[in-house]
Coordinates of C-alpha atoms in Angstrom, one line a residue:
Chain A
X1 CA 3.8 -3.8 39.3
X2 CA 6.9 -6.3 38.4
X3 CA 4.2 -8.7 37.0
X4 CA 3.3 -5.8 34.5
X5 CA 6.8 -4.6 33.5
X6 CA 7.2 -7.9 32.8
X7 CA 4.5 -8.2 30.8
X8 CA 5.2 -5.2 29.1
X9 CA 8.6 -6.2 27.9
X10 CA 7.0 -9.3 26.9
X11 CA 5.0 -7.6 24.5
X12 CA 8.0 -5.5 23.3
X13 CA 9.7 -8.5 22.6
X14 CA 6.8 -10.0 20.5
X15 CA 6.2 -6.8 18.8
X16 CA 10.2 -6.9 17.3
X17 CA 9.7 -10.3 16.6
X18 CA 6.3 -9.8 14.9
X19 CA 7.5 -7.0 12.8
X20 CA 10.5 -9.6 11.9
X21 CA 8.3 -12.0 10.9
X22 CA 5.6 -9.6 8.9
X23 CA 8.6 -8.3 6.8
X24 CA 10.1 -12.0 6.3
X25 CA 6.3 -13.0 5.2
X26 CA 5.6 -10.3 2.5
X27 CA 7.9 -11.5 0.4
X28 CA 7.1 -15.5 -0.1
X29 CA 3.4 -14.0 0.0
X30 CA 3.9 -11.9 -2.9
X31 CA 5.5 -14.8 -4.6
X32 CA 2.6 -16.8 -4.0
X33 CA 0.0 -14.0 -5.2
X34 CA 1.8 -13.3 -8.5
X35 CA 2.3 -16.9 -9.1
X36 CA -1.6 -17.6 -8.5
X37 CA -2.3 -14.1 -10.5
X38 CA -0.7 -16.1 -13.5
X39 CA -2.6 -19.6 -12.9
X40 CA -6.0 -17.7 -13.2
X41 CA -4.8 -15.8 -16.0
X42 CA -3.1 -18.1 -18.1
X43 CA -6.0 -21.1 -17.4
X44 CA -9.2 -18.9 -17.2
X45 CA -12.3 -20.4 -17.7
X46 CA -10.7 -23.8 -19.4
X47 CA -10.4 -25.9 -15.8
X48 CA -13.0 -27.3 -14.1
X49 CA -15.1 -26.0 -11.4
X50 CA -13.3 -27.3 -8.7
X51 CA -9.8 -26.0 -9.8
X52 CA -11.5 -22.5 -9.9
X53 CA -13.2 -22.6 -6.6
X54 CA -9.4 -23.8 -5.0
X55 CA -7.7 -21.3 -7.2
X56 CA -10.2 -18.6 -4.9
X57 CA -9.6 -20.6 -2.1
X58 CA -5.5 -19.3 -2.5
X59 CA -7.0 -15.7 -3.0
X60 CA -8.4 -15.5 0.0
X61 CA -5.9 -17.2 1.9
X62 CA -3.6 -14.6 0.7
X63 CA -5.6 -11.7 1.2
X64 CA -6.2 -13.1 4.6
X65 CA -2.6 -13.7 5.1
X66 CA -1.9 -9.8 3.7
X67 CA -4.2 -8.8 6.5
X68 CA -2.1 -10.3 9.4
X69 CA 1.1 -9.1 7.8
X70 CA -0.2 -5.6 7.6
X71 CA -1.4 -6.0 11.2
X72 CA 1.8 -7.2 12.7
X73 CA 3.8 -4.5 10.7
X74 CA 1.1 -1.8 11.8
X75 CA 1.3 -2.6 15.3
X76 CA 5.2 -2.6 15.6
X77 CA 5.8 0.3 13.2
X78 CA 6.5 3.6 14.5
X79 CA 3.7 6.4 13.7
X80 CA 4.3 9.1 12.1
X81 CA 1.0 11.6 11.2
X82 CA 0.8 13.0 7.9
X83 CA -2.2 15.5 9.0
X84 CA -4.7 17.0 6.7
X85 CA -8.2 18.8 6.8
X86 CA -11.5 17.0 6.2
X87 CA -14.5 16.0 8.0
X88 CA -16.1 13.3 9.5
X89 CA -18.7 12.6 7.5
X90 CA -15.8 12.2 4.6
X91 CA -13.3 10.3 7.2
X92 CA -16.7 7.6 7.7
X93 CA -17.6 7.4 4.5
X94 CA -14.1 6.0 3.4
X95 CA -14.2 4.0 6.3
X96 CA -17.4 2.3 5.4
X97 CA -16.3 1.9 2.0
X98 CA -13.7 -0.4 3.3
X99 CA -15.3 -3.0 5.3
X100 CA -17.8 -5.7 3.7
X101 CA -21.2 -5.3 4.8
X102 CA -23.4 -9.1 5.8
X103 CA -26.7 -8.0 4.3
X104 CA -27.8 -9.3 7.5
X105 CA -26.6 -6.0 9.0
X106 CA -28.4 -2.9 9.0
X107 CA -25.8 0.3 8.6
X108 CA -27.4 3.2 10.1
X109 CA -24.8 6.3 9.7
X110 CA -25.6 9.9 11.1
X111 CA -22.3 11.3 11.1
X112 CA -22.4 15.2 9.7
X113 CA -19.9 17.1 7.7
X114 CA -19.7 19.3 10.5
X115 CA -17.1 20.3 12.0
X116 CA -13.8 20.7 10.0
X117 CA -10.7 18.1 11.4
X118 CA -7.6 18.2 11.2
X119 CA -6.3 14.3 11.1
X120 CA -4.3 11.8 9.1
X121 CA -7.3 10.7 7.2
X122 CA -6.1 7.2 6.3
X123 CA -4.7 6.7 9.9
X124 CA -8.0 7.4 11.2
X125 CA -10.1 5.5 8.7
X126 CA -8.0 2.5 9.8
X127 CA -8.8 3.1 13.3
X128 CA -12.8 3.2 12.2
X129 CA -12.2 0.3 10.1
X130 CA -11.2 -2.4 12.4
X131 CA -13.9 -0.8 15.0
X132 CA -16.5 -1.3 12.2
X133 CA -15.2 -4.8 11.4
X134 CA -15.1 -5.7 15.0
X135 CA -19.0 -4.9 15.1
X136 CA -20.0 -6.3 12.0
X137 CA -18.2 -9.7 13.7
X138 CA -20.4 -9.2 16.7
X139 CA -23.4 -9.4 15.2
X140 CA -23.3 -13.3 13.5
X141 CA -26.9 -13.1 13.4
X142 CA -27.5 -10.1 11.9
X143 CA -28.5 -7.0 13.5
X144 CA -27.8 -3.0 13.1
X145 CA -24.7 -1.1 13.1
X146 CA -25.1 2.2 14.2
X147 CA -22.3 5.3 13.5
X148 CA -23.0 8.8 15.4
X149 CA -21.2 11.9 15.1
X150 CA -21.0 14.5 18.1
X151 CA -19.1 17.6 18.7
X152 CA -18.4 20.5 21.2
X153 CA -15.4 23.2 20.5
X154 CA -12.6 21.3 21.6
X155 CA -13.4 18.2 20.1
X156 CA -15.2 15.5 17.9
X157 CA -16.7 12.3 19.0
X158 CA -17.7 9.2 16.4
X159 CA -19.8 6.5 18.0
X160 CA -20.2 3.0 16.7
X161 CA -22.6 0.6 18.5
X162 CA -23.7 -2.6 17.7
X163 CA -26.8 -4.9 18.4
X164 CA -24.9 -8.1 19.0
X165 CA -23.1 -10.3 21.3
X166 CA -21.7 -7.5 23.8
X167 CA -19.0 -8.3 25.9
X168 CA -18.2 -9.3 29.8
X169 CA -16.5 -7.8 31.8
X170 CA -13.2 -10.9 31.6
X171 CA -13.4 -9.8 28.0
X172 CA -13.4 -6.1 28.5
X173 CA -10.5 -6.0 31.1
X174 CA -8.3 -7.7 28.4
X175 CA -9.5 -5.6 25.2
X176 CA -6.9 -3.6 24.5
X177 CA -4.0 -5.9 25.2
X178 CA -2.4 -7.0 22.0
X179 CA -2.7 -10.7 20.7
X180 CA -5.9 -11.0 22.8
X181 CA -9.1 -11.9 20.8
X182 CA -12.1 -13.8 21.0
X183 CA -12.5 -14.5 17.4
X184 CA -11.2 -18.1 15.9
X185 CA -9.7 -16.0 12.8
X186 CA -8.3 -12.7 14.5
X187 CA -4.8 -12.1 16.3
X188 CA -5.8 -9.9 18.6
X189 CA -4.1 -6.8 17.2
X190 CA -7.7 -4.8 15.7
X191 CA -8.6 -3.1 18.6
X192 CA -5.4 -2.1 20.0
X193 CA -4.1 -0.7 16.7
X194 CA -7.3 1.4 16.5
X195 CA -6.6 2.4 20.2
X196 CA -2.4 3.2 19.1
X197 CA -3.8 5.5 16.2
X198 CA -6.0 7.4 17.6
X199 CA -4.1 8.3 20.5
X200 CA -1.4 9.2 17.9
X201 CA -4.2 12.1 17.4
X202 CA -4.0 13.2 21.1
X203 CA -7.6 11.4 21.6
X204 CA -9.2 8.2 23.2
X205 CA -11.1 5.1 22.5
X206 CA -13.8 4.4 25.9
X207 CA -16.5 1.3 25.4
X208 CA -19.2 0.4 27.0
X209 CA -21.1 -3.0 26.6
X210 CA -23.6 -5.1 27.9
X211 CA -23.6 -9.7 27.3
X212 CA -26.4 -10.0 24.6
X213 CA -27.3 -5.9 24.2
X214 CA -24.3 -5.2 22.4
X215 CA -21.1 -2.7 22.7
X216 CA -20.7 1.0 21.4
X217 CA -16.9 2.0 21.1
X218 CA -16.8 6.0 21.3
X219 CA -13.1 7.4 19.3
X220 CA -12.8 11.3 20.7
X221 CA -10.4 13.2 18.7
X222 CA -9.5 16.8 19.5
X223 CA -10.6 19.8 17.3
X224 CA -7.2 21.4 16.5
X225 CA -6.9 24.8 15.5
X226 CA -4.3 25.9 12.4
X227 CA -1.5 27.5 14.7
X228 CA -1.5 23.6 16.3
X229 CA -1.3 22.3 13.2
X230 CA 1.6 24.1 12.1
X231 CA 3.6 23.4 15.8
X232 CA 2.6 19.6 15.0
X233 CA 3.6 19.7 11.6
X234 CA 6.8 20.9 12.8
X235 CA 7.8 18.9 16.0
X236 CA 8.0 15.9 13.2
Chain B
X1 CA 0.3 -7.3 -28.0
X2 CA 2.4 -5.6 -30.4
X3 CA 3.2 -2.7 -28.2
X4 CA 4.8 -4.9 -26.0
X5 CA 7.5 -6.5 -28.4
X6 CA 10.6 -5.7 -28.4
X7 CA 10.4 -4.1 -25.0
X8 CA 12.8 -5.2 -22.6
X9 CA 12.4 -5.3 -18.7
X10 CA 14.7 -6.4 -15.7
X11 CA 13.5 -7.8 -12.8
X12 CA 15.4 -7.2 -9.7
X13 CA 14.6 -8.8 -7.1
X14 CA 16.5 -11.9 -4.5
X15 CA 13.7 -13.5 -3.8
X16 CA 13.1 -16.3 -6.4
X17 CA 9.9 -17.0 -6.0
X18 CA 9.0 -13.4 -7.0
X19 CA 11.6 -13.3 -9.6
X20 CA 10.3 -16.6 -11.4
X21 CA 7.0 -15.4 -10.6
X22 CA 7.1 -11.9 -12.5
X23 CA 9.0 -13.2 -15.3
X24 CA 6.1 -15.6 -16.2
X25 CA 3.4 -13.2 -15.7
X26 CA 5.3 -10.4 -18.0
X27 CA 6.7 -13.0 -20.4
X28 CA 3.5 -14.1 -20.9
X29 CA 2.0 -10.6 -21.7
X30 CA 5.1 -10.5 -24.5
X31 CA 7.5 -8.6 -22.8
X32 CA 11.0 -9.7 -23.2
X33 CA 12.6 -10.1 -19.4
X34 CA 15.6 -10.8 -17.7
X35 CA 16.2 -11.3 -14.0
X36 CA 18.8 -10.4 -11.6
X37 CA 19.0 -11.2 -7.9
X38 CA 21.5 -8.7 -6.5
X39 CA 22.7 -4.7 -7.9
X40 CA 25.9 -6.0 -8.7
X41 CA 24.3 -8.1 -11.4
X42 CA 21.2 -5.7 -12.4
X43 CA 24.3 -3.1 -12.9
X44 CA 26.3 -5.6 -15.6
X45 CA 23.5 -6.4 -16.9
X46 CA 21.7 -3.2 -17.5
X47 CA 25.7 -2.3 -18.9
X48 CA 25.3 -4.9 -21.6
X49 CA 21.9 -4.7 -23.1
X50 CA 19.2 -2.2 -22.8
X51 CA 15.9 -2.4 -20.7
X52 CA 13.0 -0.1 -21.3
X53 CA 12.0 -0.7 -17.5
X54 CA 13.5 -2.0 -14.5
X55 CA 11.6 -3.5 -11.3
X56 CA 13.8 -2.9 -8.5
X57 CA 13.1 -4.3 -4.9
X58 CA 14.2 -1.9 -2.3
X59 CA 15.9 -4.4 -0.3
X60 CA 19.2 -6.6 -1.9
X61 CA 21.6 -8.3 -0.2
X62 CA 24.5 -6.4 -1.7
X63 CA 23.2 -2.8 -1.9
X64 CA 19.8 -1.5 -1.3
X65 CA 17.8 -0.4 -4.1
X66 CA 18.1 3.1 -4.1
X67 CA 21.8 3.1 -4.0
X68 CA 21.6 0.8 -7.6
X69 CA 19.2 3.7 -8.8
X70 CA 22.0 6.0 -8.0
X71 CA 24.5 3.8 -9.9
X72 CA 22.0 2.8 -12.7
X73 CA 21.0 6.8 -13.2
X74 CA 24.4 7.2 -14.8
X75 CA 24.6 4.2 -17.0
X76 CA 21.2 3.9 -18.4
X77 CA 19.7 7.0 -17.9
X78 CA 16.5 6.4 -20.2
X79 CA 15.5 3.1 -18.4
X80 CA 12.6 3.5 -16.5
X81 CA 13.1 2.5 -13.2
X82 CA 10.4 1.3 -11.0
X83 CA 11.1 0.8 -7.5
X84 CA 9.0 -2.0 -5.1
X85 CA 9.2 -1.7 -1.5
X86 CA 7.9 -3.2 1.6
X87 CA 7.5 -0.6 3.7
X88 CA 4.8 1.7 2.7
X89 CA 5.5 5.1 3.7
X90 CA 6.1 8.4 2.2
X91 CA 9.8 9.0 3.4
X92 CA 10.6 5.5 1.6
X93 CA 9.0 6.7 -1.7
X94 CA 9.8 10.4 -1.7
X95 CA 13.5 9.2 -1.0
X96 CA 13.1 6.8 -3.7
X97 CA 11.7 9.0 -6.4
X98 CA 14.4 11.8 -5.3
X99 CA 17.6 8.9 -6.3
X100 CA 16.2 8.3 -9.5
X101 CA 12.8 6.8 -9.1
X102 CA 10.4 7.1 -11.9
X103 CA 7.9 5.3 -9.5
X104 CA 7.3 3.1 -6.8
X105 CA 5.0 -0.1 -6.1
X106 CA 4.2 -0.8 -2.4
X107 CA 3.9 -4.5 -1.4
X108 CA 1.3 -6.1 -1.2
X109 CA 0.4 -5.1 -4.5
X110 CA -2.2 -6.4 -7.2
X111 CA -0.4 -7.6 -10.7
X112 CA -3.5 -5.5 -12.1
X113 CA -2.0 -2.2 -10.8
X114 CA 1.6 -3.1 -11.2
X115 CA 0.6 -3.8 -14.9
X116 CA -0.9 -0.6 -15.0
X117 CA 1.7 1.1 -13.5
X118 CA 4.2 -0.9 -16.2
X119 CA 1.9 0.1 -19.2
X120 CA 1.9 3.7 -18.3
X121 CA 5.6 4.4 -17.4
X122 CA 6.2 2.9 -21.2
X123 CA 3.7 4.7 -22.9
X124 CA 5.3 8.3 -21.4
X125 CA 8.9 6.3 -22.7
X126 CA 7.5 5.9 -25.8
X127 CA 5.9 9.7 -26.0
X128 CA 9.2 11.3 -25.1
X129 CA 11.4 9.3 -27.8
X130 CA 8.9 10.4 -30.5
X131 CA 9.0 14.1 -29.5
X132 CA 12.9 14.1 -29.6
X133 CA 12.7 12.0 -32.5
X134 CA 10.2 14.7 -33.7
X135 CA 12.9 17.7 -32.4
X136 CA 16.0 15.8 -34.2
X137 CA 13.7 16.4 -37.7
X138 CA 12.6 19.7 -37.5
X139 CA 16.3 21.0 -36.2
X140 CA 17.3 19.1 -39.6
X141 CA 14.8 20.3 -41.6
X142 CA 15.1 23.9 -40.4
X143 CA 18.8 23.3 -41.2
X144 CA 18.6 22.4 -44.6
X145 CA 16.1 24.8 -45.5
X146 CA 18.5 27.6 -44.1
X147 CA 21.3 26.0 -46.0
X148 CA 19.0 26.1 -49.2
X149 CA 18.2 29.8 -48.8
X150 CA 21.6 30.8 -48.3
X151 CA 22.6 32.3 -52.0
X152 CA 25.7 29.9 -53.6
X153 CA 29.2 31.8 -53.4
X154 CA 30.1 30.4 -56.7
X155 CA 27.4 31.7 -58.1
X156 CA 28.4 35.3 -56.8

């Protein structure tokens, strides 16, 4: 019990430092990107092949860069959900649009229109997002990505499964703690920033995965009705 | 180019590196810019020549940026002002917008869509001094024309 408070406070602790630190980032990053904006610009097409392909090189390193300071700022920042109706077919679509697709992957994507939500669409898209990209990174090899819709009256479940890796069980004990990841390039903050969002919605992330069959993560998110809305809206 | 000369745009902003960096990219596009690092020195600045735009970071060490909107509202009311900040939510913006704001940018941002956002705040600058340049000649026109039809008393 101690052991975990102490962790807990730990991970406070790293979480006001990390929002510090994503704040103190952005700026010498946007230096960085404007200044590059103005090499590629201003040289174009007149230096040689290798200058160009560095010149990307910086571009991606900054994008990459842009990905961990949004990350850290996402994770410490508090929540606030600006709620709107649309549906899920909408919320995956946007979603999808998002992430970049190996052709090696197969996207299969059965999610209907039906029912209506009530959700903060970019919040939730985010929270789809990283549990797309997490699949797609699970899958080296290829293999097929798989998003299912399901629903009952009180609420709406999206499912997205994978064909690759899968997980054991070391790996799922530790999912959701921040800063833990498996991947050489990741910081650990995906999954438990897709977890933080959607329980912002009153709902819940569960997985289930087997080593070499692959993982399916299932996001539930409650149907809520206008009056709920409203008492939501208004508690902000 | 030519609808760039002449136009006139402060960068405000205390890191360097995106002070330096902005200036070269908008230089280069033919604006004519001038930097400040703090408010204190956007706001003597902005009192001794005039800037069609102004790109404001929301954070300065002397005074945040929407308290220099507030101050810059009342000396150079027909400057566009353009507001960056870090933190990308509504409040920040709507707050923003509601001191004097013509529009914000949220970091990180492309140059493409900051461009963009440049160009089109300039053209609707450019659209509302023709169409009180445009009032000012009609009110004189309808004013001399009155004048004309009015029958000369020495005539009388």
């Amino acid at each position: 019990m101690q052991e975990r408070l102490f962790r807990s406070e730990r991970l406070a602790a790293i979480g006001e430092l990390a929002a510090m630190v994503g704040h103190d980032l952005r700026n010498p990053l946007t230096g960085i990107a404007i200044a590059t904006y103005y090499l590629r610009t201003k040289l174009g097409k007149r230096i040689d092949r290798k200058s160009q392909e560095m010149l990307k090189l910086i571009e991606q390193d900054i994008r990459h860069s842009d990905k961990i300071v949004n990350d850290l700022l996402e994770y410490s920042r508090e929540l606030q959900l600006e709620l709107a109706v649309t549906d899920a077919k909408a919320v995956v679509r946007d979603a999808l649009a998002q992430v970049k697709r190996p052709k090696k992957i197969r996207v299969v994507d059965s999610v209907e229109s039906h029912p209506r939500i009530v959700v903060d669409a970019e919040k939730i898209d985010r929270a789809l997002v990283n549990l797309i990209n997490n699949a797609i990174d699970a899958m080296p090899n290829g293999g097929m990505l798989r998003i299912a819709g399901h629903s009952s009256r009180e609420q709406l479940e999206i499912s997205i499964s994978d064909t690759g890796e899968g997980m054991t069980k070391e790996t799922l004990e530790k999912l959701w703690s921040p800063l833990f990841t498996t991947k050489p390039k990741g910081i650990g903050l995906g999954l438990p920033i897709a977890k933080r969002l959607v329980e912002a919605h009153g709902g819940s992330i569960r997985v289930e995965s087997k080593p070499g069959k692959g993982s399916k993560f299932t996001v539930t998110i409650p149907i809520r009705l206008n009056h709920e809305v409203r008492e939501v809206k208004h508690e902000k | 180019m030519k609808e760039m000369e002449g136009v006139r745009i402060l960068v405000v902003d205390d890191e360097e590196g995106i002070r330096r960096s902005l200036e070269a990219v908008l230089e280069d596009r033919g604006y004519l810019v001038d930097t400040a690092e703090n408010g204190q020195e956007a706001i003597s600045k902005s009192k001794t020549k005039f800037y069609n735009l102004a790109l404001v970071d929301i954070r300065l060490p002397d005074m945040d940026g929407v308290t220099l909107l507030t101050a810059m509202r009342e000396t150079t009311p027909k400057m566009v002002k353009i507001i960056i900040t870090g933190y990308p939510s509504l409040d920040n913006a709507i707050a923003a917008v509601n001191k004097g704001a013509d529009g914000y940018v949220v970091k990180p941002f492309t140059m493409e869509s900051l461009l963009g956002t440049i160009k089109e705040h300039l053209q609707k600058q450019k659209e509302a001094k023709r169409y009180s340049e445009e009032k000012v000649t009609e009110y004189i026109e309808s004013r001399a024309k009155e004048q004309e039809a009015k029958p000369s008393r020495r005539r009388s």
